[in-house]
Every structure is written in structure tokens, then in C-alpha cells.
Coordinates of C-alpha atoms and ligand atoms in Angstrom, one line a residue:
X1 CA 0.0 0.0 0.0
X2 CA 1.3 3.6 -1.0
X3 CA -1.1 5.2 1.4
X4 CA -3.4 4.3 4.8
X5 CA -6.9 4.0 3.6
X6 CA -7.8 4.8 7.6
X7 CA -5.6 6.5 9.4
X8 CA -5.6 9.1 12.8
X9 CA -2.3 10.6 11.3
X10 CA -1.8 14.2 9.9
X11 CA -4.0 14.0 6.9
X12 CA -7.0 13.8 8.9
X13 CA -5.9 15.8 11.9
X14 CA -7.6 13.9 15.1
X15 CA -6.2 13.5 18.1
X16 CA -4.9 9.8 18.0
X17 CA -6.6 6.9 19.9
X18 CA -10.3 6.0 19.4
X19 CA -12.9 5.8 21.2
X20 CA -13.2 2.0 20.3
X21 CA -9.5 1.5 20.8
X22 CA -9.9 2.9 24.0
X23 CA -12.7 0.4 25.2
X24 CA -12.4 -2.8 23.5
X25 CA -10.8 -6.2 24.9
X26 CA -7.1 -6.4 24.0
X27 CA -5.9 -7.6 20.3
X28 CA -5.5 -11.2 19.7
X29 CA -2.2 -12.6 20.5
X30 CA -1.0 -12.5 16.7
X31 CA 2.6 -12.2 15.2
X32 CA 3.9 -11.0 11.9
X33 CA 4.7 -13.4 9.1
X34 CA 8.2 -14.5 9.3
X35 CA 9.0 -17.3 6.5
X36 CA 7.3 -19.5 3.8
X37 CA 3.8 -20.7 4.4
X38 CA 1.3 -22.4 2.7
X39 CA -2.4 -22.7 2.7
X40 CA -5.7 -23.6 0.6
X41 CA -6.7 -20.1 0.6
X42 CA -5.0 -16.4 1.3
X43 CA -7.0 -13.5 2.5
X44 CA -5.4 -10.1 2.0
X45 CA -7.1 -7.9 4.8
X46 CA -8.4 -8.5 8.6
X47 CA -11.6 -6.5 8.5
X48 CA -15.0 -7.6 8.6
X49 CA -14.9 -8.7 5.3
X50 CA -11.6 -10.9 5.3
X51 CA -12.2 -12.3 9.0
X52 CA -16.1 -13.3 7.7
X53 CA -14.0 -15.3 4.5
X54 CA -11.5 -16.9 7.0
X55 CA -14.2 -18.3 9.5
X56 CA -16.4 -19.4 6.5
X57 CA -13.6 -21.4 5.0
X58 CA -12.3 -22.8 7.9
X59 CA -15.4 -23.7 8.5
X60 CA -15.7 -25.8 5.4
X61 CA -12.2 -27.2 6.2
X62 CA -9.7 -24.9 4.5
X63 CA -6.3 -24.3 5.8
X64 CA -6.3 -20.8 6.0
X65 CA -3.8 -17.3 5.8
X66 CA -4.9 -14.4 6.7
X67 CA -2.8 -11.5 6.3
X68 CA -3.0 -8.0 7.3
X69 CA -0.8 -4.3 7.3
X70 CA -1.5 -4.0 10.6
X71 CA -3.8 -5.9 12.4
X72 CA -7.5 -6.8 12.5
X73 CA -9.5 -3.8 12.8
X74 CA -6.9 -1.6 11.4
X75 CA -9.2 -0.3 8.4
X76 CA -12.7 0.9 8.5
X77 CA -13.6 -2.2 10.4
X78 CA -12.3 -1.0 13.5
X79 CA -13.3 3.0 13.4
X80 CA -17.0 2.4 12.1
X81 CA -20.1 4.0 14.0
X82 CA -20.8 0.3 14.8
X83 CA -24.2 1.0 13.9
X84 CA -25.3 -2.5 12.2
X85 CA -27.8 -1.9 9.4
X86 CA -29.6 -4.0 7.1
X87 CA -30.2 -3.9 3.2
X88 CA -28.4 -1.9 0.5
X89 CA -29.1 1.6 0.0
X90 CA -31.8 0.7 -2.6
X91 CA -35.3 -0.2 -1.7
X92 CA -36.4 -3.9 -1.8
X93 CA -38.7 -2.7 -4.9
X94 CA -35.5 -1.1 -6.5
X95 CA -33.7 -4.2 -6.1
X96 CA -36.6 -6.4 -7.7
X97 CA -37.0 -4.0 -10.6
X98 CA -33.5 -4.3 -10.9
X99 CA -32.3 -8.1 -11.0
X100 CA -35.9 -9.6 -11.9
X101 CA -38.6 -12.0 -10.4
X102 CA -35.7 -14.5 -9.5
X103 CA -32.8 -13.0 -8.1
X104 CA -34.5 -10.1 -7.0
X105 CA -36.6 -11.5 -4.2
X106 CA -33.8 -13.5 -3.3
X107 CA -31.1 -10.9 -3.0
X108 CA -33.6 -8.9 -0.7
X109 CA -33.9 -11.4 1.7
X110 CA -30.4 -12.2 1.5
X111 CA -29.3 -8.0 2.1
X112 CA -32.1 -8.1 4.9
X113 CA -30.3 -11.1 6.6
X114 CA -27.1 -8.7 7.0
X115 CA -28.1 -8.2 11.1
X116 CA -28.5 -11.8 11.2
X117 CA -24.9 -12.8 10.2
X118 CA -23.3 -10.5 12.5
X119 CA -25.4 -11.0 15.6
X120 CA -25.6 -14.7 15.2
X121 CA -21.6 -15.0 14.4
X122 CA -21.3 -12.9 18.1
X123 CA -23.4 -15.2 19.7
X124 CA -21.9 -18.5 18.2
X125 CA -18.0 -17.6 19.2
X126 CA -19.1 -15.3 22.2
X127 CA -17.6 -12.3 21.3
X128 CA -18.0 -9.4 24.1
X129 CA -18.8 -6.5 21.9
X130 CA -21.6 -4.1 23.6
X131 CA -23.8 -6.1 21.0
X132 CA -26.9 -4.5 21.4
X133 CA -30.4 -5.3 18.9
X134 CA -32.5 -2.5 19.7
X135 CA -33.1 -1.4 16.4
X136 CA -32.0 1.5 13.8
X137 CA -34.0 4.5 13.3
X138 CA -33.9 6.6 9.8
X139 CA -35.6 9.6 10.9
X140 CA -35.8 12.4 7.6
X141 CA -35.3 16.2 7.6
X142 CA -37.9 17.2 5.2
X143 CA -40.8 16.4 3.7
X144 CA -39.2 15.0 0.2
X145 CA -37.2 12.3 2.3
X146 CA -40.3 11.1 5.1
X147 CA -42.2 10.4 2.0
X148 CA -39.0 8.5 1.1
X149 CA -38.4 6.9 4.0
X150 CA -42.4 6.1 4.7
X151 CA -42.3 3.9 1.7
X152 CA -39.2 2.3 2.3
X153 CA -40.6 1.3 6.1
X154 CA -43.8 -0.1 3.6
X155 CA -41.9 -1.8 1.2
X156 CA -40.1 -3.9 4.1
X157 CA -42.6 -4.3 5.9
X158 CA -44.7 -5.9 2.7
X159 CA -41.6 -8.3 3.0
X160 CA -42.3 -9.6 6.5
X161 CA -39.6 -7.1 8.2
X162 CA -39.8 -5.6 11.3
X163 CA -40.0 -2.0 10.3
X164 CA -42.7 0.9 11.1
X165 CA -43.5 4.6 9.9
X166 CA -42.6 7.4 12.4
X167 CA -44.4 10.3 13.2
X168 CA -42.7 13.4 14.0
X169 CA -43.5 13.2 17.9
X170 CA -42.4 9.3 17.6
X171 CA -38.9 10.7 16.4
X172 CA -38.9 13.4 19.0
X173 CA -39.4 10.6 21.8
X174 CA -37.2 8.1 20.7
X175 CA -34.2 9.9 19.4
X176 CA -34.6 13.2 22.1
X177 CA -34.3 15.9 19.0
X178 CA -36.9 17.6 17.6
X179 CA -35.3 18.7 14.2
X180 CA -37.1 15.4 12.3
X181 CA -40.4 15.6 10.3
X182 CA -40.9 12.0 10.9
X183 CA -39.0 8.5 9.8
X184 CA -38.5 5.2 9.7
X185 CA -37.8 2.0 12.6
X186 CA -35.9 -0.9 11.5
X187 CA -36.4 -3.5 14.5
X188 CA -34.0 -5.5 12.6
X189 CA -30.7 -3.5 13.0
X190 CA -28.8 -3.0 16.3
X191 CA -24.9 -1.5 17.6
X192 CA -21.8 -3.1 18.5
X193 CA -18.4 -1.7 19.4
X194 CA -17.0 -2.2 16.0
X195 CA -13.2 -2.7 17.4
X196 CA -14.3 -5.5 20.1
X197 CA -16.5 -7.3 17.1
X198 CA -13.8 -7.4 14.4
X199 CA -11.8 -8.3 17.1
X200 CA -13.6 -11.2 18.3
X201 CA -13.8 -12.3 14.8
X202 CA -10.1 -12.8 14.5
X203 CA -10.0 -14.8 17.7
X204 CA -12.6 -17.2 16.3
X205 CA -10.7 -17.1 13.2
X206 CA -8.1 -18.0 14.8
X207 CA -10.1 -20.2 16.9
X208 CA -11.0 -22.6 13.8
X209 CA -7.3 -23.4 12.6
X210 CA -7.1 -19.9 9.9
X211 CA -3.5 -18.9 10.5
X212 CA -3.6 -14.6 11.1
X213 CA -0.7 -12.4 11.0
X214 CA -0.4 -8.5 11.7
X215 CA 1.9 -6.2 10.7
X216 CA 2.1 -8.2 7.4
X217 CA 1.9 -5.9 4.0
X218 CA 1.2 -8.1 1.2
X219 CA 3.5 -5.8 -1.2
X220 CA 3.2 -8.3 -4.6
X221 CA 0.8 -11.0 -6.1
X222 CA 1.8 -13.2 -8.6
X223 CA 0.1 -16.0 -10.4
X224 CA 2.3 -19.1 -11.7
X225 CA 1.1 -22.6 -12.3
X226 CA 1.6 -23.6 -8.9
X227 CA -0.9 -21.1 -8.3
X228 CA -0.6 -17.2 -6.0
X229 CA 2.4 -15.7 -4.4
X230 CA 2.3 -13.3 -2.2
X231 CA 5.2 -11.3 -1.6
X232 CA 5.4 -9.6 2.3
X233 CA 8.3 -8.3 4.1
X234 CA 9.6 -11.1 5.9
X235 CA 8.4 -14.2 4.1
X236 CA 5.4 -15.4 1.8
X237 CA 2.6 -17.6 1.1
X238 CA 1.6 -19.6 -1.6
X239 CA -2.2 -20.6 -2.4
X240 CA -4.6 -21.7 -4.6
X241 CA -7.1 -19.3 -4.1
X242 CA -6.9 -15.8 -2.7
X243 CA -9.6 -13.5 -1.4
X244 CA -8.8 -9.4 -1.1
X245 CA -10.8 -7.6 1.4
X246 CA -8.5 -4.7 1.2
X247 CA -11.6 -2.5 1.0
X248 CA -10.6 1.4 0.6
X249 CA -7.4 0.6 1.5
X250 CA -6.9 -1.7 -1.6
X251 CA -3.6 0.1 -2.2
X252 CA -1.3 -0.8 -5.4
X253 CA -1.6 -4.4 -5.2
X254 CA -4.8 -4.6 -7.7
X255 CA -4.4 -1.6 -9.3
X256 CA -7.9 -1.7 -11.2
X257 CA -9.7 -2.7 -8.1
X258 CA -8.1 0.3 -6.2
X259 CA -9.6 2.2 -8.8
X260 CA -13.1 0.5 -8.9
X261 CA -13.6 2.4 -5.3
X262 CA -13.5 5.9 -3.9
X263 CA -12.2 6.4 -0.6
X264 CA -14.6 9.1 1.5
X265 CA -13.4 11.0 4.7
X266 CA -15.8 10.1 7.6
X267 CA -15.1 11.6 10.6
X268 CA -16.1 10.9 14.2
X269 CA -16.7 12.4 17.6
X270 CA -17.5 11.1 21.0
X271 CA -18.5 13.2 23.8
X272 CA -18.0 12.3 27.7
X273 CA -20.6 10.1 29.2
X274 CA -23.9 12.0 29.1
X275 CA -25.1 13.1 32.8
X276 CA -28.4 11.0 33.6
X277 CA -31.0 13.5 33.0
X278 CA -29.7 13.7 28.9
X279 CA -29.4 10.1 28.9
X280 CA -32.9 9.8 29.7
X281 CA -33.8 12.0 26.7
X282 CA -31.3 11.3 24.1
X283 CA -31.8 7.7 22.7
X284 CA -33.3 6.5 25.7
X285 CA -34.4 3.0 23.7
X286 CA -30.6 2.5 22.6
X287 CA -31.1 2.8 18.6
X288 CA -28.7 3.8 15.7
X289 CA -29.6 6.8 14.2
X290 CA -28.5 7.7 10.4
X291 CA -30.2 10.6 8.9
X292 CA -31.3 11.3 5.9
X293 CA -29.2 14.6 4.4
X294 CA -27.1 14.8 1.8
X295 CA -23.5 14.8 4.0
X296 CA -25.8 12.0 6.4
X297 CA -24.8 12.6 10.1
X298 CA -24.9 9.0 12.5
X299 CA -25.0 9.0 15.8
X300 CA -25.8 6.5 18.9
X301 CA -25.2 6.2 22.5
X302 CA -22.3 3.7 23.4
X303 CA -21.9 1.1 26.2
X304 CA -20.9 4.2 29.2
X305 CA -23.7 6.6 27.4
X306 CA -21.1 8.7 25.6
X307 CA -23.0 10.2 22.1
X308 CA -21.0 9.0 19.0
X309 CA -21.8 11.0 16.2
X310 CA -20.1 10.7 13.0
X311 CA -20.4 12.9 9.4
X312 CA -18.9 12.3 6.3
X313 CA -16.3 14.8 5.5
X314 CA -16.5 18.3 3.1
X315 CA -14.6 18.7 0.8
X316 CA -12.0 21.2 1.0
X317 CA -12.7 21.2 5.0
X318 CA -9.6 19.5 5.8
X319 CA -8.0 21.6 9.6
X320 CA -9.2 19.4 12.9
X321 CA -10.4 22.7 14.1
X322 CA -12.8 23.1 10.9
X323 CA -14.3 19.2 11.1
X324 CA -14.5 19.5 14.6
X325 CA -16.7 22.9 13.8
X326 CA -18.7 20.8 11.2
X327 CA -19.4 18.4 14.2
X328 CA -20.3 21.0 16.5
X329 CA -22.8 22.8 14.5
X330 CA -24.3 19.0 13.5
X331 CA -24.6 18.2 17.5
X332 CA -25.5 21.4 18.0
X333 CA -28.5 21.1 15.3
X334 CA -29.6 18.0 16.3
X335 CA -29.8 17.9 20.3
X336 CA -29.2 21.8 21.3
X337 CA -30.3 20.6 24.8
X338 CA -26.2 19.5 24.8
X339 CA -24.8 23.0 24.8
X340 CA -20.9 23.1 23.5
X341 CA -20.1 19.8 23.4
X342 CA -17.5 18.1 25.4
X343 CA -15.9 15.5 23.4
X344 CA -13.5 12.7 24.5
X345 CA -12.5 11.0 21.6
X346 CA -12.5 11.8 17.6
X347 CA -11.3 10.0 15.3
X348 CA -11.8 8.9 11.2
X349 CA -11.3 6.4 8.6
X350 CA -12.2 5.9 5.0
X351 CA -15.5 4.9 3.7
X352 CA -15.2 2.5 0.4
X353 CA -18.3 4.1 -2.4
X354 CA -18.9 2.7 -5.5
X355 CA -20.5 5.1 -8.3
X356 CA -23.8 2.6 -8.3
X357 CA -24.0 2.4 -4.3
X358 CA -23.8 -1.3 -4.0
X359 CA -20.7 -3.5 -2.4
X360 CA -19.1 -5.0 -5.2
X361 CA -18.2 -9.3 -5.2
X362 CA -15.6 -10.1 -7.6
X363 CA -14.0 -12.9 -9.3
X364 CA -10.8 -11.8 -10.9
X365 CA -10.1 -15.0 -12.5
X366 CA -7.0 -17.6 -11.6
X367 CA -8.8 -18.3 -8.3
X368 CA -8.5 -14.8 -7.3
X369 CA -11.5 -13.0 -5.6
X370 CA -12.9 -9.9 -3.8
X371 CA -15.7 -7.9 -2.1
X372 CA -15.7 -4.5 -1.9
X373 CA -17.0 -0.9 -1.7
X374 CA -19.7 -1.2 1.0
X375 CA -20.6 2.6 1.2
X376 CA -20.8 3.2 4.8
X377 CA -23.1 0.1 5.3
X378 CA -20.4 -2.8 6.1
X379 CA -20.9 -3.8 9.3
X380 CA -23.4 -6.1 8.0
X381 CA -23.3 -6.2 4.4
X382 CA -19.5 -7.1 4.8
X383 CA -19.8 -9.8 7.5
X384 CA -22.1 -11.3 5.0
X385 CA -19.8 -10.6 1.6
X386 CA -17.3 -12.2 3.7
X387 CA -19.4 -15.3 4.1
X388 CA -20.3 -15.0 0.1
X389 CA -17.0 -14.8 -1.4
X390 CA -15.7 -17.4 0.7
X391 CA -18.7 -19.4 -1.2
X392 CA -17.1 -18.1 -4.4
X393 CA -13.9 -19.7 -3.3
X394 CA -15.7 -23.2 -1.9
X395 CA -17.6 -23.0 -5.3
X396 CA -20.6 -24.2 -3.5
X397 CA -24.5 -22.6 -3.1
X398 CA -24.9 -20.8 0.2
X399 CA -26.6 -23.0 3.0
X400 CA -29.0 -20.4 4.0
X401 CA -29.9 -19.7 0.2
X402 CA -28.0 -16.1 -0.2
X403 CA -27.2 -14.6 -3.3
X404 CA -25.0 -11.7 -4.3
X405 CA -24.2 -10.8 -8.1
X406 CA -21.0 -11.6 -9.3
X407 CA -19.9 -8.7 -11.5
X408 CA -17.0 -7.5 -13.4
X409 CA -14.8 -5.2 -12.4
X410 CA -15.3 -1.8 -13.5
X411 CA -12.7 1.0 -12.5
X412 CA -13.4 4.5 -12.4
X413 CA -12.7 6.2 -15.4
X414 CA -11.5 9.3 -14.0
X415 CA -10.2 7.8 -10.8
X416 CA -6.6 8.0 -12.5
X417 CA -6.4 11.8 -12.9
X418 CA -8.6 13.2 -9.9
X419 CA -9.1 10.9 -6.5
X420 CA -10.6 14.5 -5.4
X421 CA -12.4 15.1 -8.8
X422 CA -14.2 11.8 -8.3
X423 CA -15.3 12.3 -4.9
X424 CA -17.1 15.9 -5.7
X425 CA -18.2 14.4 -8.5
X426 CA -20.0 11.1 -6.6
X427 CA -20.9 13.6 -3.9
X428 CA -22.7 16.0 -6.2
X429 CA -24.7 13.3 -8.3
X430 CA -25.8 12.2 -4.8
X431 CA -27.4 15.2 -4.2
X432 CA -29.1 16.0 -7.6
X433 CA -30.4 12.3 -7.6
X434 CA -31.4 12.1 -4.6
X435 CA -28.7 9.9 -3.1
X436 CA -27.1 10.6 0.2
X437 CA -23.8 9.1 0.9
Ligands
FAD1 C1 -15.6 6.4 10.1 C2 -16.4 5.2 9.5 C3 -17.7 5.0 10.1 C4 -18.4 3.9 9.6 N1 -19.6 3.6 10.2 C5 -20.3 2.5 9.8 C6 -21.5 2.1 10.5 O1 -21.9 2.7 11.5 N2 -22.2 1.0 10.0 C7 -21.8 0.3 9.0 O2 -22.5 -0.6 8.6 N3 -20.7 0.7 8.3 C8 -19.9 1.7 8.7 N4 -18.8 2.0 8.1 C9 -18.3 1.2 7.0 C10 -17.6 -0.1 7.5 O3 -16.8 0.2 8.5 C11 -16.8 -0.7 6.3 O4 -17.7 -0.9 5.2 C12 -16.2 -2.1 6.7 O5 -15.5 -1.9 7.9 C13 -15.4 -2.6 5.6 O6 -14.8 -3.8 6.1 P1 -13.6 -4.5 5.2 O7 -13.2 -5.7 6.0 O8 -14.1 -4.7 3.8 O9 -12.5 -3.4 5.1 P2 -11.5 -2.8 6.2 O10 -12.0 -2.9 7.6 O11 -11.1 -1.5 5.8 O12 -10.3 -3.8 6.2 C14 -9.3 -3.8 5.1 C15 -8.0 -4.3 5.7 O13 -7.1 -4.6 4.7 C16 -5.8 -4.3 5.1 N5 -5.0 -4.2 4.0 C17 -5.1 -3.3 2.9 N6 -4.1 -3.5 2.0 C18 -3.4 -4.6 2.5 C19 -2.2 -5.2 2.0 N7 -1.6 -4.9 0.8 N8 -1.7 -6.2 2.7 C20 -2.3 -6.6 3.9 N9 -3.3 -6.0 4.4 C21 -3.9 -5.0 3.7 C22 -5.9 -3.1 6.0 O14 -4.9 -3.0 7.0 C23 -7.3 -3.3 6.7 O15 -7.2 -3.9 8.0 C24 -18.0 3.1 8.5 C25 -16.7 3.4 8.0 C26 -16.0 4.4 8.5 C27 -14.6 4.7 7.9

């Protein structure tokens, strides 16, 4: 990798240690790659996406490498809101329209089953995550998106999910801010401390037989007839198969699949544990939150009742002291009964977008694979990639009947000349379509 797809470092000017670094269960015991190894499969990347893979194909009796630059959780996995969300960004009747009377149905119960993956993988290896199922709210900011969102809540709901249509005063009750026309409840979605679940996946990777190394950059990849080599800086493994989950971070190593992704800025802030009389207002049911404007602020309570609220970044806003200004006058916006917030922690990563909103599942030929571009939706949707490109590899049907296209890989035209260009540009169509990031 040339660059950190998520980093605390000067480019994005926080103050170092997360909030999630700062509360989750220690690392697994893991070591750097030092030597020649083999295995049935290699997975590039220890996010939610990789760690998913390794478990599945372990699972299935693989021998199994996972490798990552610095250790599981080091990427988006590690800094996200936490907040676990189901489906794609497109309605269930957008998705039918889209793929037809066959797939269609069956991708949307597959997207909807995101939640179930991740809270039934922390159950199975016990991992002590703040998992919490309360539910995600979606509440809108004008009348254009309730209308939205109301027939979104319908649509699911037509499709057996647990989802119900908000009134204003509902939002007002359950979120403690008043700015909301109305909204959306998803009794399907839920939080976790992102850092402790990604986490915990590595130990039950690691659990199940996958050998996982840290601090291990895979820096070439080269196909032969016996099959993959990947190059790292102390040694190298040699597979059959090899899955990236490299994410936003995919770096040099795939150079077209680097370019098939835009990294966002997404920036986040959390405050000190709120005093009890706030805590009884704000969030008092323990939802997620995600709104529904153009630059979407997310926000929940965490495990000691600190507010997390995240925003993607602005362009061209770039000084901590400006973000943390952007942040301000969100919070500020949303619960004024706060005052000048006091924040704790702040930290930021890189979101993975894709110019048609959907994670991307690849197979690259040779045996080489990939899942990407989850658009500030992976919790979920990447714990279950993980699961379905691992199928890729095994060649077999999922158990549980999930589907995902496979499709080619398309990089971004103007991705080579303009990272910056490319972000405006996604950001802009959002907004005239109707998108939000
Ligand atoms: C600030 C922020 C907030 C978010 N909030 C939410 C949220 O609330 N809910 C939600 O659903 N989603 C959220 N997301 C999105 C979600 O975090 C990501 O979609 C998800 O973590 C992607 O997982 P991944 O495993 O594909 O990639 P990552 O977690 O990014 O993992 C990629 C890994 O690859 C490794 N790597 C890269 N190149 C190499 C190499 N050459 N050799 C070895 N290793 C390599 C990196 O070190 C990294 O660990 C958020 C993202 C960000 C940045």
C-alpha cells in the first residue's frame, strides 16, 4: 500500500486513539509473518470482510492465511459508528425491478439477513462487543425524504420485516431531538463496538485453525502454475485461491480494483458520558440513528452513554479545528439541549463508495476473488460478503440460500487523474439524484 486508507495521522488531523480503541478487549495474540507458508486459501485484509471469508472457509475445512498491514481492525472495520444496518441503500422494490422476479426477491432477503450474520456469528463464538439489537432509526429532515423513507418502512414491511413509519412526535421521543419531520424504525438492526466485534472475529478465526498475522503488508501478487504468491516483508505464502478484502485501502496491489472504489473522509466524535437526566432524553431505547441529508450525520449512545456521532467529510474542509466545527454545528442542530459539546474522543477512517451504491463481489479470475465498496453500510453487508466470497472460493450454493451478483470489475474512469475530482463528483450526483452518501 502507497497510502493508509484509515488513518488518525496528519492528513486527517484527530487526536490519535479512538474511542473504540480505547474500550475494547485487547488484540488477539497474533505475530507477523516470518518465513514461507502455505495454505488452501490467502486473505489479504483482517476487516469484517476478510475475518467473515477466513471463519467461513475454515469452517468448510480450508487451511487458511490471513494477512494483514496492521492488524485486524486496522481499516474501517475498527473505526465504524458500529451502527449494524440492514439492506443496500436501494429499496427492496429497487432491487426487484432491478435483478428480476428470480434474483430479485432473493437478494432482498439475502441483504435483509445482514443483522442476522453478525449477531448470530457474536453469539456462536461469544464475542464481548456491547452487542446490542435495539433497532436502527432513519428519521428524515424534510418532507421530500419522510415520504421517502415512509415507503421504504412499507416496502419492508410488505416483505415480512420488522419496520414501522414514524411520526414526528415518535422521532422526537425516541431519538430526544426535535429537528425530524418523521421516519422510519428498523427493529432489525442494532450496535456493537466495531473494534471489540472485528476483534472477536479474528480470535474465532483464529479459533477454527485460519492462520492470522499483523503487521504483514502483502506488497506483490503473482500468479504461476503452482498457483498465488504473495510477496510480504519477511516471508510469503503460496495458495490456490486468494480472497482481497482490502476495502478502501486496496492500495497498489490490484491496481484496477483500487480504482473500482472511492475512498470518503468520515469523521467521528465522541462526547464524555452523558449526565443521567440527557441520557434519559437522548436515545433513551438504545437505537442507531443515520439521517437522511445529503453529508448523512450517524450518531448512537455507546456502552458508558457517551454520544458518538459521525459525518462524512466536506470537501476542502480538511484543519481538525474546521471538522470539529462541522461536528459542533451537526450536534448542536440536532440535540441543542447539549450545549458546547465536550468531546472525548475523535477519530476517522475511509468509507469504500462505488459510483452505483452497491458492495461490489468479484472474481478476478485464476482463483483470485474480492468484495468491496460497502458505502458506509459494512458492518453487516460485509460480514455477509465475507461469508459469500468465501462461497465463491468453496464453489458451493450458500446454506441459507444467499445470493449476491458476481460482476465484473469496472474501475473508475476518472479515478486516474482526480481521487478529489471523483469524490465531488459522486458527492454532487448524490445530491441532484437524490442519493445521500
Ligand atoms: C468512520 C467510519 C464509520 C463507519 N460507520 C459505519 C456504521 O456505523 N455502520 C456500517 O455498517 N458501516 C460503517 N462504516 C463502513 C464499514 O466500517 C466498512 O464498510 C467495513 O469496515 C469494511 O470492512 P472491510 O473488511 O471490507 O475493510 P477494512 O475494515 O477497511 O479492512 C481492510 C483491511 O485490509 C488491510 N490491507 C489493505 N491492504 C493490504 C495489503 N496490501 N496487505 C495486507 N493487508 C492490507 C488493512 O490493513 C485493513 O485492515 C464506517 C466506515 C468508516 C470509515
Amino acid at each position: 500500500m502507497t497510502r493508509s486508507g484509515n488513518s488518525f495521522d496528519a492528513t486527517h488531523h484527530d487526536s490519535g486513539a479512538s474511542l473504540w480503541a480505547a474500550t475494547s478487549p485487547p488484540p488477539p495474540p497474533l505475530v507477523p509473518l516470518a518465513g514461507d507458508a502455505a495454505a488452501d486459501v490467502a486473505v489479504v485484509g483482517a476487516g469484517y470482510t476478510g475475518l467473515c471469508a477466513a471463519i467461513t472457509l475454515a469452517d468448510a475445512g480450508r487451511s487458511v492465511v490471513v494477512l494483514d498491514a496492521a492488524e485486524p481492525g486496522h481499516g474501517a472495520s475498527g473505526r465504524s459508528g458500529g451502527q449494524v444496518i440492514p439492506g443496500l441503500k436501494d429499496d427492496p422494490e429497487q432491487i426487484e425491478a432491478r435483478y428480476g422476479s428470480d434474483l430479485g426477491p432473493r437478494l432482498v432477503r439475502t441483504v435483509a439477513s445482514g443483522p442476522d450474520v453478525v449477531f448470530d456469528l457474536i453469539r456462536r463464538f461469544g464475542i464481548d462487543c456491547q452487542a446490542v439489537r435495539a433497532g436502527w432509526i432513519q428519521p428524515a429532515h424534510n418532507d421530500a425524504t419522510r415520504r421517502l423513507v415512509e415507503a421504504r418502512a412499507r416496502q419492508w414491511h410488505a416483505r415480512g420485516a420488522p419496520t414501522r413509519v414514524l411520526e414526528r412526535d415518535e422521532v422526537a421521543a425516541l431519538t430526544g431531538s426535535s429537528l425530524y419531520v418523521g421516519g422510519w424504525f428498523d427493529g432489525r438492526g442494532g450496535t456493537v463496538q466495531p473494534l471489540a466485534y472485528v476483534r472477536g472475529l479474528g480470535r474465532a478465526a483464529v479459533s477454527l485453525g485460519a492462520r492470522v498475522f499483523r503487521d504483514t503488508p502483502v506488497r506483490a501478487l503473482t500468479h504461476g502454475s503452482a498457483g498465488w504468491l504473495l510477496g510480504t516483508p519477511n516471508g510469503s505464502v503460496r495458495a490456490r485461491r486468494v480472497v482481497l478484502a482490502t476495502n478502501a485501502c486496496s492500495g497498489p496491489l490490484h491496481d484496477p480494483l483500487r480504482r473500482s472504489v472511492v475512498a470518503v473522509p468520515s469523521y467521528q466524535v465522541a462526547t464524555r458520558p452523558l449526565p443521567p437526566s440527557l441520557r434519559a432524553q437522548i436515545l433513551p431505547g438504545g437505537q442507531a440513528v443515520s439521517d437522511t441529508y445529503n453529508l448523512l450525520r450517524y450518531y448512537r449512545l455507546d456502552a458508558a452513554g457517551r454520544l458518538v456521532v459521525g459525518a462524512r467529510g466536506q470537501f476542502g474542509r480538511r484543519t481538525g479545528h474546521e471538522l470539529l466545527r462541522h461536528h459542533d454545528a451537526a450536534i448542536r442542530e440536532i440535540y441543542p439541549q447539549l450545549g458546547t459539546p465536550d468531546y472525548e474522543f475523535r477519530w476517522s477512517g475511509e468509507v469504500a463508495v462505488t459510483t452505483d451504491h452497491v458492495p461490489h463481489l468479484h472474481d478476478l479470475g485464476d482463483g483470485l476473488y474480492a468484495a468491496l465498496g460497502f458505502n458506509g453500510r459494512g458492518v453487516a453487508m460485509a460480514s455477509l460478503l465475507g461469508r459469500l466470497v468465501a462461497n465463491l472460493v468453496l464453489e458451493r450454493a450458500d446454506p441459507d440460500g444467499f445470493v449476491y451478483p458476481v460482476t465484473p470489475l469496472s474501475p473508475i474512469p476518472m479515478h486516474a487523474f482526480n481521487q478529489l475530482g471523483v469524490r465531488a463528483t459522486i458527492s454532487y450526483l448524490r445530491m441532484k439524484d437524490g442519493h445521500w452518501l
